[in-house]
Amino acid sequence: MSKMNWSQVEEWDKKYIMRTFATQDEYTPFPIESAEGDYLITPDGTRILDFFNQLYCVNAGQRNEKINNAIKEALDRYGFVWDAYATDYKSKAAKMIIEDILGEEGWAGKVRFVSTGSEAVETALLIARVYTNRPIIVTREFAYHGWTRGSNAATRIRANNCGIAEANAETTVRQVPGTLTGSVLTAPSPNCMRCSLGHNYETCKDADGELACVKYTKRMIENYGKDRVAAVITEVVQGAGAVHPPEEYVPQIRKLTKDMGILWIADEVLTGFGRTGKWFAYQHYGVHPDIITTAKGLSSSSIPAGAVIVSKEIADFMDQHRWETISTYAGHPVAMAAVCANLEYIIEEDLVEKARKTGAYMQEKLYALKAKHPSIAKISGNGVLWLVEIVKDEKLTPFIESDRNFSHQADLKSFPTKIIGRKTLEKGVLMGGAMPNTLRLGASLNVSREDVDKAMDALDYALTYIESQVLQES
Ligand SMILES: Cc1ncc(COP(=O)(O)O)c(/C=N/[C@H](C)c2ccccc2)c1O
């Protein structure tokens, strides 16, 4: 039991900290006293299984011993030096990424470290624009690429873009004035179950097998002028927007960008470093991007770190030019020590293969639940990142009609993902999703089979409850 005065912690938390996702009146502190593996421990000693894996970012598990020891060792020497200086940790981290992890593919040239995923995307967008000398970026519906001005201009989560809204009031939300979306085009998301083009996976491919959403993307770029477009940026699996693409999508986006002389940025902030059962999610498709952005699993969030990985061609070009971005903590020596230890741990423990095997087990368990629960319409995913579409009936009616285009005006408590989250917490499991009708499941890459079973039992309990509610209403 903690000796901390937690009522004081909660009082100060509520009194002095600005909160998001809720008004101050709606907000109630959720105190966490410590964390371990896949568990969060509350001040009264309750252990909660975290199937959010925080924000799908603690790949090596909480308080990983190897990473913590490396941080302690680094603290014997550092302090802090900014990115202008070379340190053993930063150079080793870069070498491990380019040679030890990506060396076999042969395309990756250099790395630039930053502190967050948004900064990695900001850097990638800057590099893509200066390298091509073109202004336009193509993003997709429901994309999440960060909250900073450039990365948020490529984000298409309406609730994230829409500024502020009063709680459940029918007032119009107040947009963020001066948002920079003008230089970003929006292509359709490969969201087959609720396709914005009115297709479904069976009907959308043309005689050559091209997906309708890819054809639309091509026509949109042609209409704008491909010589004005710097890059297409994609999450390989849309994390916040919760969309796992059909297998044809990524190879067709790679072909489209190569054919049109446009860069492909793979935003692997959430999917990178083993999350999907490969080092990077693009590797499931036998292609490679021109630029990767990453964070989260780069250090397993032990200390904030992000990175941009660019091709040899882009690295050679940038090497011949003076250019400037300064992020004070980029390449922080202690963060780089954590990155090195994290990558060594993933390699030594073969976490990527463990994630792949856990993915097969989770798929089996989820399909067993699908056979039992009519509210599960679709399961998609791999590794330790799974999406579960929740519906009201066999006509696939969503509980929340606005679905991925919800705004913060909505009654957030009515979202099935929030209802399910409240019920799984009764069983000691944290679970949910940012989108109203789509659960997103994740844990550390070395989550135990017992903990997967515990999460599935909690989900079974929650789905039974939500289906009973639908029956009562009908
Ligand atoms: C593909 C991608 N790119 C960039 C960023 C921005 O990284 P950051 O936060 O600046 O380090 C993120 C962050 N994900 C957010 C926090 C998320 C994840 C799951 C559900 C809801 C939200 C991301 O997923």
XYZ file of C-alpha atoms and ligand atoms in Angstrom:
498
model
C 0.000 0.000 0.000
C 1.314 3.432 -0.909
C 2.326 5.890 1.882
C 1.686 8.821 -0.508
C -1.197 11.110 0.447
C -3.240 10.235 -2.632
C -6.202 12.391 -1.751
C -3.729 15.304 -1.857
C -2.463 14.043 -5.265
C -6.007 13.934 -6.633
C -6.847 17.361 -5.178
C -3.806 19.016 -6.749
C -4.336 17.068 -10.024
C -7.885 18.375 -10.325
C -7.032 21.875 -9.129
C -3.854 22.676 -11.079
C -3.709 20.551 -14.267
C -5.491 21.353 -17.564
C -7.234 18.243 -18.819
C -8.261 17.120 -22.358
C -11.096 14.849 -23.611
C -13.355 16.112 -20.789
C -14.502 19.331 -19.210
C -13.152 19.980 -15.715
C -16.538 18.999 -14.249
C -16.565 15.728 -16.180
C -13.013 14.847 -15.219
C -12.236 12.498 -12.343
C -8.589 11.621 -11.545
C -7.530 7.993 -12.126
C -4.507 7.648 -9.801
C -1.781 5.153 -10.665
C 0.820 4.473 -7.969
C 3.143 2.246 -10.059
C 3.366 -0.004 -13.099
C 4.877 -3.422 -13.817
C 4.867 -5.540 -17.007
C 1.322 -5.292 -18.351
C -0.141 -4.018 -15.082
C -0.943 -0.663 -13.537
C -1.180 -0.574 -9.748
C -3.549 1.857 -8.025
C -2.797 3.381 -4.566
C -4.899 0.717 -2.791
C -2.774 -2.019 -4.406
C -5.304 -3.089 -7.061
C -3.535 -4.499 -10.149
C -5.200 -3.579 -13.455
C -4.325 -5.385 -16.707
C -3.682 -2.670 -19.292
C -4.980 -3.730 -22.721
C -4.435 -0.218 -23.963
C -0.710 -0.739 -23.347
C -1.050 2.936 -22.432
C -1.145 4.335 -25.983
C 0.138 1.108 -27.578
C 3.614 2.192 -26.677
C 5.106 0.010 -23.890
C 6.325 -2.749 -26.200
C 8.892 -4.195 -23.763
C 6.556 -3.976 -20.769
C 6.479 -1.491 -17.873
C 9.702 -0.983 -15.845
C 11.678 -3.354 -18.025
C 14.751 -4.316 -15.959
C 17.259 -4.125 -18.828
C 16.038 -0.682 -19.908
C 15.919 0.662 -16.352
C 19.464 -0.553 -15.633
C 20.694 1.104 -18.835
C 19.041 4.386 -17.794
C 20.646 4.218 -14.349
C 24.058 3.520 -15.933
C 23.672 6.458 -18.328
C 22.788 8.710 -15.399
C 26.244 7.949 -13.949
C 27.709 9.832 -16.946
C 25.021 12.143 -18.266
C 23.393 15.021 -17.723
C 22.431 16.370 -20.976
C 24.108 17.408 -24.211
C 22.025 18.574 -27.159
C 21.983 17.098 -30.643
C 25.098 18.955 -31.802
C 27.268 16.505 -29.887
C 28.027 12.838 -30.559
C 27.406 10.337 -27.776
C 28.025 6.584 -27.757
C 24.351 5.899 -27.054
C 22.983 7.984 -29.922
C 25.412 6.648 -32.516
C 24.809 3.048 -31.378
C 21.026 3.523 -31.534
C 21.283 4.849 -35.102
C 23.623 2.024 -36.148
C 21.291 -0.612 -34.653
C 18.312 0.760 -36.587
C 20.059 1.169 -39.953
C 22.321 -1.922 -39.845
C 21.055 -4.471 -37.294
C 17.325 -4.033 -37.913
C 16.984 -2.663 -41.460
C 20.360 -3.670 -42.933
C 19.065 -6.704 -44.821
C 16.549 -4.578 -46.753
C 19.366 -2.260 -47.850
C 17.263 0.881 -48.461
C 17.593 2.815 -45.205
C 20.233 5.548 -45.142
C 20.157 7.621 -41.939
C 18.191 8.421 -38.787
C 17.264 11.694 -37.118
C 16.162 11.458 -33.489
C 13.495 13.644 -31.882
C 11.423 13.263 -28.716
C 7.892 12.422 -29.870
C 5.949 10.938 -32.761
C 4.514 14.318 -33.734
C 8.024 15.702 -34.034
C 9.036 12.693 -36.128
C 6.130 13.402 -38.498
C 6.925 17.143 -38.544
C 10.505 16.278 -39.523
C 9.392 13.771 -42.172
C 7.003 16.292 -43.766
C 9.733 18.952 -43.773
C 12.261 16.563 -45.372
C 9.743 15.340 -47.971
C 8.877 18.912 -48.985
C 12.444 20.206 -49.211
C 13.719 17.033 -50.914
C 11.035 17.179 -53.632
C 10.627 20.965 -53.540
C 6.863 20.372 -53.642
C 4.189 21.630 -51.177
C 1.379 19.087 -51.141
C 1.031 16.101 -48.810
C -1.677 13.432 -49.248
C -3.198 12.015 -46.086
C -6.285 9.799 -45.572
C -9.585 9.950 -43.775
C -9.295 9.065 -40.080
C -5.496 9.462 -40.168
C -3.714 10.308 -36.942
C -0.218 11.732 -37.405
C 0.148 13.942 -34.326
C -1.079 17.079 -32.656
C 1.574 19.671 -33.617
C 0.628 22.101 -36.408
C 2.210 20.284 -39.372
C 1.416 16.744 -38.185
C -2.098 17.763 -37.155
C -2.638 19.230 -40.641
C -2.299 15.618 -41.841
C -4.534 14.268 -39.051
C -8.150 13.599 -40.008
C -9.720 12.621 -36.689
C -12.579 15.121 -36.565
C -12.646 15.226 -32.770
C -8.905 15.912 -32.756
C -9.088 18.621 -35.420
C -12.178 20.311 -34.188
C -10.879 22.523 -31.440
C -13.179 22.806 -28.443
C -16.760 21.800 -27.716
C -19.041 22.197 -24.730
C -20.051 18.961 -23.015
C -22.938 17.313 -24.886
C -24.277 20.756 -25.854
C -25.831 21.196 -29.270
C -23.531 24.172 -29.791
C -21.300 24.018 -32.842
C -17.760 23.084 -31.997
C -15.265 25.923 -32.231
C -12.693 25.060 -34.919
C -9.033 25.913 -34.325
C -8.513 29.129 -36.317
C -5.580 29.128 -38.781
C -5.188 25.372 -39.095
C -2.773 24.465 -41.876
C -4.783 21.754 -43.656
C -4.690 23.700 -46.933
C -1.474 22.035 -48.068
C -2.805 18.544 -47.359
C -5.191 16.532 -49.566
C -7.442 13.863 -48.035
C -7.681 10.491 -49.751
C -10.208 7.779 -48.782
C -9.266 5.466 -45.930
C -9.166 1.722 -46.789
C -11.974 1.212 -44.280
C -13.710 -1.641 -46.123
C -16.528 -2.209 -43.625
C -17.722 1.390 -43.842
C -16.206 2.443 -47.190
C -16.687 6.156 -47.907
C -16.891 5.334 -51.621
C -19.888 3.085 -51.057
C -18.033 -0.122 -51.897
C -17.283 -3.225 -49.951
C -14.236 -5.462 -50.259
C -16.017 -7.825 -52.645
C -17.114 -5.115 -55.094
C -14.369 -2.523 -55.055
C -11.585 -4.006 -57.186
C -11.438 -3.267 -60.944
C -10.415 -5.772 -63.646
C -6.759 -5.203 -62.714
C -7.486 -5.735 -59.020
C -6.976 -2.065 -58.149
C -8.864 -0.979 -55.043
C -11.403 1.820 -55.508
C -9.780 3.878 -52.690
C -6.376 3.623 -54.411
C -7.909 4.574 -57.791
C -9.568 7.582 -56.148
C -6.239 8.585 -54.572
C -4.533 8.384 -57.970
C -7.250 10.461 -59.694
C -7.138 13.051 -56.897
C -3.353 13.449 -57.280
C -3.662 13.645 -61.078
C -6.293 16.332 -60.682
C -3.998 18.351 -58.412
C -0.885 17.658 -60.458
C 1.530 14.960 -59.349
C 4.449 17.389 -59.735
C 2.973 19.444 -56.866
C 2.725 16.479 -54.481
C 5.678 15.725 -52.189
C 4.452 12.581 -50.455
C 1.639 10.314 -49.442
C 1.731 9.707 -45.673
C 0.064 6.576 -44.321
C -0.144 4.718 -41.087
C 0.209 1.159 -42.362
C -2.474 0.259 -39.804
C -4.494 3.309 -38.746
C -4.139 3.295 -34.975
C -6.271 6.077 -33.538
C -8.632 5.836 -36.526
C -8.741 2.046 -36.102
C -8.489 0.798 -39.714
C -6.581 -2.315 -40.761
C -6.237 -2.171 -44.597
C -6.976 -5.009 -47.032
C -3.774 -6.810 -48.055
C -3.714 -5.158 -51.487
C -3.723 -1.590 -50.180
C -0.113 -1.028 -49.066
C 1.509 -2.592 -52.178
C -0.836 -0.536 -54.387
C 0.032 2.696 -52.535
C 3.720 1.853 -52.988
C 3.161 1.244 -56.730
C 1.086 4.429 -57.072
C 3.752 6.602 -55.406
C 6.607 5.033 -57.379
C 4.704 5.350 -60.693
C 3.888 9.006 -59.966
C 7.353 9.931 -58.627
C 5.981 10.737 -55.167
C 7.506 9.796 -51.805
C 5.772 7.350 -49.451
C 6.052 8.141 -45.740
C 5.110 5.170 -43.552
C 4.062 6.503 -40.162
C 5.080 3.619 -37.894
C 4.892 5.568 -34.639
C 2.336 3.134 -33.283
C 3.078 0.011 -35.367
C 6.875 0.095 -35.264
C 9.341 -2.081 -33.356
C 7.447 -5.347 -33.357
C 3.872 -4.275 -32.553
C 2.334 -6.137 -35.528
C 4.633 -9.198 -35.493
C 7.242 -7.646 -37.797
C 9.842 -5.012 -36.923
C 7.739 -2.596 -39.003
C 4.208 -3.087 -40.307
C 5.146 -2.275 -43.934
C 7.265 -5.453 -43.907
C 4.085 -7.576 -44.046
C 3.696 -6.437 -47.681
C 7.113 -6.999 -49.276
C 7.683 -3.303 -50.033
C 9.515 -0.475 -48.284
C 8.795 3.244 -47.874
C 11.069 6.217 -48.550
C 10.695 7.575 -45.016
C 9.603 5.957 -41.712
C 8.464 7.904 -38.678
C 8.573 6.219 -35.300
C 8.381 6.784 -31.526
C 6.473 4.817 -28.794
C 8.060 1.339 -29.230
C 11.420 2.936 -30.132
C 12.125 3.243 -26.388
C 9.027 1.332 -25.164
C 8.124 4.736 -23.744
C 10.579 4.299 -20.846
C 11.878 7.764 -21.798
C 10.338 9.806 -24.651
C 12.069 9.269 -27.998
C 11.106 9.500 -31.660
C 12.959 9.108 -34.934
C 12.763 9.614 -38.676
C 14.471 7.013 -40.885
C 15.151 8.079 -44.475
C 16.307 6.261 -47.618
C 19.900 6.374 -48.798
C 18.898 8.712 -51.626
C 17.246 11.193 -49.283
C 20.104 10.931 -46.768
C 22.677 11.652 -49.508
C 20.689 14.703 -50.658
C 20.224 16.118 -47.160
C 23.939 15.518 -46.414
C 24.828 17.919 -49.220
C 22.737 20.753 -47.749
C 22.664 22.924 -44.665
C 19.280 22.630 -43.038
C 17.998 23.254 -39.583
C 15.534 21.826 -37.128
C 16.306 22.062 -33.430
C 14.395 20.101 -30.840
C 16.150 20.678 -27.533
C 15.960 17.113 -26.245
C 16.497 15.347 -29.597
C 18.938 12.480 -29.048
C 18.986 13.046 -25.267
C 21.834 10.775 -24.056
C 19.741 9.048 -21.379
C 16.833 8.568 -23.817
C 19.273 7.099 -26.321
C 20.577 4.711 -23.646
C 16.980 3.581 -23.148
C 16.557 3.128 -26.929
C 19.707 0.992 -27.178
C 18.641 -1.209 -24.265
C 15.106 -1.492 -25.643
C 16.295 -2.564 -29.112
C 18.775 -5.038 -27.578
C 15.976 -6.442 -25.419
C 13.617 -6.841 -28.406
C 16.400 -8.647 -30.313
C 17.608 -10.841 -27.395
C 14.071 -11.863 -26.389
C 12.916 -12.187 -30.038
C 9.923 -10.058 -29.089
C 8.966 -9.588 -32.743
C 8.412 -13.361 -33.113
C 6.686 -13.482 -29.718
C 4.314 -10.749 -30.911
C 3.614 -12.708 -34.089
C 2.760 -15.854 -32.098
C 0.662 -13.899 -29.593
C -1.174 -12.426 -32.563
C -2.118 -15.889 -33.769
C -3.377 -16.738 -30.268
C -5.363 -13.487 -29.940
C -6.910 -14.045 -33.365
C -8.081 -17.523 -32.309
C -9.571 -16.178 -29.064
C -11.252 -13.217 -30.795
C -12.854 -15.409 -33.450
C -14.178 -17.683 -30.698
C -15.825 -14.587 -29.170
C -17.145 -13.560 -32.595
C -18.867 -16.954 -32.905
C -20.626 -16.271 -29.595
C -21.366 -12.531 -29.847
C -23.516 -11.004 -32.647
C -22.219 -7.548 -31.642
C -18.810 -8.396 -33.162
C -19.018 -7.607 -36.886
C -15.349 -7.664 -37.878
C -11.986 -8.595 -36.412
C -8.729 -7.389 -37.984
C -5.135 -7.071 -36.903
C -1.900 -8.920 -36.295
C 0.744 -9.153 -33.603
C -0.425 -7.343 -30.484
C -2.693 -4.821 -32.207
C -6.281 -5.907 -32.901
C -9.424 -4.054 -33.970
C -12.965 -5.244 -33.198
C -15.924 -3.542 -34.929
C -18.980 -3.451 -32.638
C -22.479 -3.292 -34.162
C -26.085 -3.269 -32.989
C -27.451 -5.895 -35.386
C -26.819 -8.150 -38.388
C -27.326 -5.155 -40.662
C -24.043 -3.797 -39.170
C -25.874 -0.784 -37.712
C -23.336 1.183 -35.633
C -24.253 2.226 -32.102
C -22.917 5.722 -32.892
C -24.023 6.768 -36.399
C -21.257 9.392 -36.830
C -18.714 6.614 -36.175
C -15.158 7.845 -36.943
C -16.445 11.347 -37.701
C -17.752 11.907 -34.177
C -17.110 15.232 -32.494
C -16.569 15.976 -28.828
C -20.121 17.280 -28.690
C -21.275 13.667 -28.560
C -22.393 11.964 -25.365
C -19.062 10.180 -24.975
C -20.429 7.908 -22.231
C -22.837 6.356 -24.770
C -20.001 5.089 -26.983
C -19.937 1.271 -26.980
C -16.169 1.380 -26.566
C -16.661 3.396 -23.349
C -19.449 1.113 -22.108
C -17.314 -1.955 -22.806
C -14.380 -0.242 -21.068
C -16.474 0.359 -17.938
C -17.532 -3.301 -17.867
C -14.066 -4.782 -18.501
C -12.716 -2.610 -15.675
C -15.112 -4.443 -13.350
C -12.996 -7.498 -14.233
C -9.724 -5.624 -13.677
C -8.947 -5.049 -17.354
C -8.449 -1.683 -19.097
C -9.804 -1.819 -22.654
C -11.465 0.485 -25.200
C -10.744 2.566 -28.253
C -10.605 6.166 -29.441
C -13.321 5.562 -32.042
C -16.916 5.085 -30.813
C -17.691 1.696 -32.412
C -14.251 0.106 -32.724
C -12.341 -1.595 -29.916
C -8.568 -1.518 -30.183
C -6.707 -4.194 -28.215
C -3.014 -4.115 -27.416
C -0.595 -5.139 -24.686
C 3.166 -5.454 -24.318
C 4.835 -7.742 -26.873
C 5.620 -10.264 -24.120
C 2.096 -10.362 -22.687
C 1.349 -13.805 -21.195
C -1.270 -16.212 -22.554
C -2.925 -16.059 -19.105
C -3.296 -12.283 -19.414
C -4.653 -12.580 -22.958
C -7.225 -15.064 -21.599
C -8.070 -12.658 -18.744
C -8.646 -9.825 -21.248
C -10.797 -12.040 -23.489
C -12.920 -13.185 -20.532
C -13.446 -9.550 -19.544
C -14.425 -8.710 -23.130
C -16.849 -11.671 -23.178
C -18.466 -10.299 -20.002
C -18.730 -6.777 -21.453
C -20.174 -7.913 -24.789
C -22.804 -9.994 -22.989
C -23.791 -6.876 -21.071
C -23.949 -4.576 -24.100
C -26.016 -7.140 -26.065
C -28.443 -7.437 -23.156
C -28.864 -3.657 -23.253
C -29.645 -3.781 -26.993
C -32.239 -6.513 -26.376
C -33.872 -4.417 -23.647
C -34.051 -1.379 -25.953
C -35.493 -3.309 -28.881
C 0.541 6.884 -36.087
C 0.885 8.001 -35.140
N 1.698 9.018 -35.552
C 2.043 10.027 -34.716
C 1.572 10.071 -33.417
C 1.989 11.232 -32.528
O 2.927 10.761 -31.573
P 3.131 11.596 -30.198
O 1.859 11.456 -29.421
O 3.405 13.007 -30.594
O 4.318 10.918 -29.559
C 0.733 9.044 -32.939
C 0.207 9.089 -31.561
N -0.765 8.331 -31.242
C -1.793 8.780 -30.336
C -1.262 9.246 -29.005
C -2.881 7.771 -30.184
C -2.618 6.418 -30.334
C -3.661 5.496 -30.175
C -4.931 5.956 -29.869
C -5.159 7.320 -29.735
C -4.124 8.240 -29.880
C 0.376 7.999 -33.819
O -0.434 6.980 -33.416
